[in-house]
XYZ file of C-alpha atoms in Angstrom:
239
model
C 23.495 17.901 -1.859
C 20.250 17.706 0.151
C 19.433 15.171 2.808
C 18.640 11.626 1.684
C 15.161 10.341 2.525
C 15.537 7.532 5.102
C 13.002 5.375 6.912
C 13.534 3.393 10.099
C 11.901 -0.029 10.499
C 11.822 -2.822 13.069
C 12.504 -6.271 11.618
C 10.757 -9.145 13.413
C 12.573 -12.419 12.615
C 11.041 -15.712 13.715
C 13.989 -17.056 15.699
C 16.000 -13.948 16.522
C 15.655 -10.685 18.392
C 13.871 -7.748 16.823
C 16.301 -5.244 15.351
C 16.336 -1.840 13.671
C 16.780 -1.396 9.961
C 17.354 1.977 8.313
C 16.465 1.991 4.622
C 16.981 4.626 1.960
C 14.129 4.270 -0.574
C 15.528 4.490 -4.104
C 12.444 3.483 -6.111
C 8.793 3.081 -5.137
C 6.153 1.349 -7.257
C 2.394 1.033 -6.840
C 0.758 -1.955 -8.468
C -2.931 -1.905 -9.323
C -5.600 -4.346 -10.435
C -3.271 -7.142 -9.372
C -5.744 -9.770 -8.220
C -5.151 -13.363 -9.274
C -8.795 -13.912 -10.201
C -10.101 -12.032 -13.250
C -13.562 -11.587 -11.728
C -12.043 -10.009 -8.611
C -10.105 -7.588 -10.800
C -13.225 -6.609 -12.738
C -15.099 -6.021 -9.494
C -12.375 -3.706 -8.214
C -12.338 -1.802 -11.501
C -16.096 -1.348 -11.179
C -15.655 0.084 -7.661
C -13.180 2.650 -8.952
C -14.810 3.760 -12.199
C -18.416 3.663 -10.878
C -19.913 2.991 -14.283
C -17.425 5.198 -16.118
C -15.025 4.266 -18.860
C -12.830 1.240 -18.197
C -9.138 2.108 -17.721
C -6.958 1.750 -20.808
C -3.689 0.896 -19.101
C -2.335 -2.687 -18.815
C -3.715 -5.001 -16.134
C -2.028 -5.482 -13.761
C -0.375 -2.066 -13.837
C 2.683 -0.625 -12.147
C 3.236 3.091 -11.534
C 6.412 4.800 -10.295
C 5.929 6.943 -7.192
C 8.208 9.616 -5.772
C 10.278 8.187 -2.933
C 9.397 11.252 -0.853
C 5.763 10.112 -0.864
C 6.706 7.036 1.170
C 6.122 7.627 4.893
C 5.547 5.823 8.194
C 3.622 8.731 9.716
C 0.512 8.444 11.887
C -1.009 11.576 10.368
C -1.214 12.684 6.735
C -2.751 15.658 4.950
C -5.325 15.500 2.173
C -5.987 18.233 -0.353
C -9.267 16.743 -1.613
C -12.097 14.677 -0.073
C -11.758 12.081 -2.843
C -8.616 10.620 -1.244
C -8.932 7.204 0.413
C -6.673 4.548 1.887
C -6.591 0.815 1.167
C -4.518 -2.099 2.453
C -1.664 -3.694 0.502
C 1.332 -5.851 1.256
C 4.655 -4.150 0.566
C 7.868 -5.710 -0.727
C 11.101 -4.119 0.508
C 14.457 -4.877 -1.148
C 17.478 -4.057 0.992
C 21.084 -5.200 0.550
C 20.207 -8.436 -1.196
C 17.410 -9.315 1.202
C 13.650 -9.232 0.698
C 11.272 -8.120 3.434
C 7.476 -7.961 3.580
C 5.441 -5.263 5.276
C 1.983 -3.730 5.126
C 0.847 -0.309 4.012
C -1.845 1.875 2.538
C -1.738 3.162 -1.011
C -3.489 6.425 -0.144
C -4.650 7.915 -3.427
C -7.169 10.155 -5.158
C -9.685 7.660 -6.503
C -11.484 10.209 -8.665
C -8.215 11.095 -10.356
C -7.339 7.405 -10.750
C -10.227 7.029 -13.205
C -8.432 9.413 -15.575
C -4.713 9.269 -14.733
C -3.511 6.240 -12.785
C 0.126 7.288 -12.280
C -0.791 10.844 -11.280
C -3.347 9.620 -8.725
C -0.603 7.654 -6.979
C 1.699 10.663 -6.711
C -0.674 13.202 -5.173
C -0.996 11.309 -1.880
C 1.387 9.464 0.439
C 2.175 5.762 0.499
C 1.849 4.982 4.201
C 3.677 2.001 5.721
C 3.791 0.293 9.092
C 7.279 0.563 10.564
C 7.667 -3.194 11.038
C 8.822 -5.807 8.542
C 9.000 -9.591 8.289
C 11.673 -11.486 6.418
C 10.413 -13.033 3.193
C 12.236 -16.232 4.090
C 10.081 -16.547 7.245
C 6.739 -16.318 5.412
C 7.543 -17.614 1.929
C 6.157 -21.117 2.512
C 2.793 -19.841 3.799
C 2.530 -16.375 2.267
C -0.928 -17.030 0.804
C -2.262 -17.524 4.355
C -1.385 -13.987 5.462
C -4.553 -11.992 6.122
C -4.869 -8.380 4.976
C -7.437 -6.117 6.623
C -8.408 -2.454 6.423
C -10.609 -0.616 8.919
C -11.926 2.882 8.260
C -13.154 5.361 10.867
C -16.383 7.091 9.839
C -18.218 9.409 12.260
C -16.170 8.025 15.137
C -16.961 4.354 14.411
C -14.521 1.835 12.942
C -15.712 -0.374 10.070
C -13.924 -3.254 8.342
C -13.902 -2.344 4.653
C -11.423 -4.898 3.287
C -10.454 -8.383 4.431
C -8.868 -11.198 2.423
C -5.773 -13.359 2.353
C -2.760 -12.643 0.189
C -3.816 -15.588 -1.959
C -6.200 -13.214 -3.740
C -3.321 -11.035 -4.964
C -0.395 -11.613 -7.294
C 2.345 -13.210 -5.230
C 5.774 -11.685 -4.564
C 7.192 -14.252 -6.994
C 5.038 -12.749 -9.757
C 6.840 -9.421 -9.308
C 10.251 -11.005 -8.765
C 9.886 -12.743 -12.123
C 8.175 -9.863 -13.942
C 9.723 -8.602 -17.163
C 9.719 -5.074 -15.735
C 12.527 -6.201 -13.430
C 14.425 -8.408 -15.875
C 17.612 -6.493 -15.099
C 17.215 -7.188 -11.393
C 15.530 -5.286 -8.593
C 17.670 -2.494 -7.209
C 18.529 -2.006 -3.565
C 16.052 0.334 -1.887
C 13.100 -0.665 -4.076
C 9.652 -0.694 -2.418
C 6.672 -2.266 -4.204
C 3.057 -1.911 -3.051
C 1.112 -4.980 -4.161
C -2.170 -3.523 -5.312
C -5.165 -3.883 -3.044
C -7.729 -6.543 -2.213
C -11.397 -5.983 -3.016
C -13.587 -3.751 -0.875
C -16.412 -5.457 0.975
C -19.078 -2.929 -0.002
C -17.461 -0.422 -2.330
C -15.007 2.380 -1.586
C -15.476 4.101 1.762
C -13.956 7.431 2.757
C -13.000 7.997 6.389
C -10.930 10.313 8.560
C -8.606 7.527 9.766
C -7.414 4.142 8.513
C -5.978 1.030 10.119
C -4.198 -1.481 7.886
C -2.926 -4.820 9.135
C -1.341 -8.079 8.030
C -1.824 -11.153 10.215
C 0.266 -14.319 10.103
C -2.025 -17.016 11.560
C 0.626 -19.721 11.370
C 3.218 -17.803 13.403
C 0.683 -15.891 15.488
C 1.796 -12.313 14.848
C 0.459 -9.097 13.356
C 1.827 -5.952 11.720
C -0.562 -3.005 11.860
C -0.550 0.736 11.374
C -3.126 3.432 12.085
C -3.052 6.928 10.657
C -5.352 9.936 10.655
C -6.198 12.194 7.724
C -6.200 15.955 8.131
C -7.433 18.388 5.473
C -4.795 20.684 3.976
C -6.382 24.125 4.248
C -5.478 27.533 2.860
C -7.103 30.967 3.250
C -10.269 31.090 1.141
C -9.037 33.961 -1.018
C -5.980 31.903 -2.002
C -7.776 28.603 -2.609
C -7.603 27.784 -6.340
C -8.801 24.178 -6.121
C -12.205 25.075 -7.490
C -10.900 27.534 -10.085
């Protein structure tokens, strides 16, 4: 049997010392078009399809992702320039406990217009390696601020910024019919993203963060994107 994919996190409780947590991802899901406001959802769809045909899958949607796509790396490879990152909160289920983190659903947005599930499996799901306990933020979860910055030509630009109140809450997923049999240990769920300030923006690095203004703390993660290259004679991407 091969090695099991494991990820190491730091848990930051409110009234206890920070401690390590090693988690074996067993199931990863990417939500999409999961805003609470219908107009926000339609705006995000418009950003993705750019005047093309509206997606035919359910809204909100949930796609399974290979657990091996889930990483906490600070550098990832891209096989196409149509890959971008975007900020999302992440639910982590581990041994009967629920944790909340932040990550980037890095995906191929051109492919997403045609095949949602496939677009989520051709790029990594990148997470910060720190988590908060759901019990510590449950009573003020909507106040948590999500932000994404993108580096373009050496300059950082804020491309997304909104509170979690604009997205479906963790309770929406906890009560969802898709998980009527219970949510298994090792499940990770990316929330779907907030709207972009001025449309999708491609960069060579991304910083995603989640700020808790009530408790005065931040989880953030920065990662760079490197092109996956092959010798020209062997490159079949344009074939």
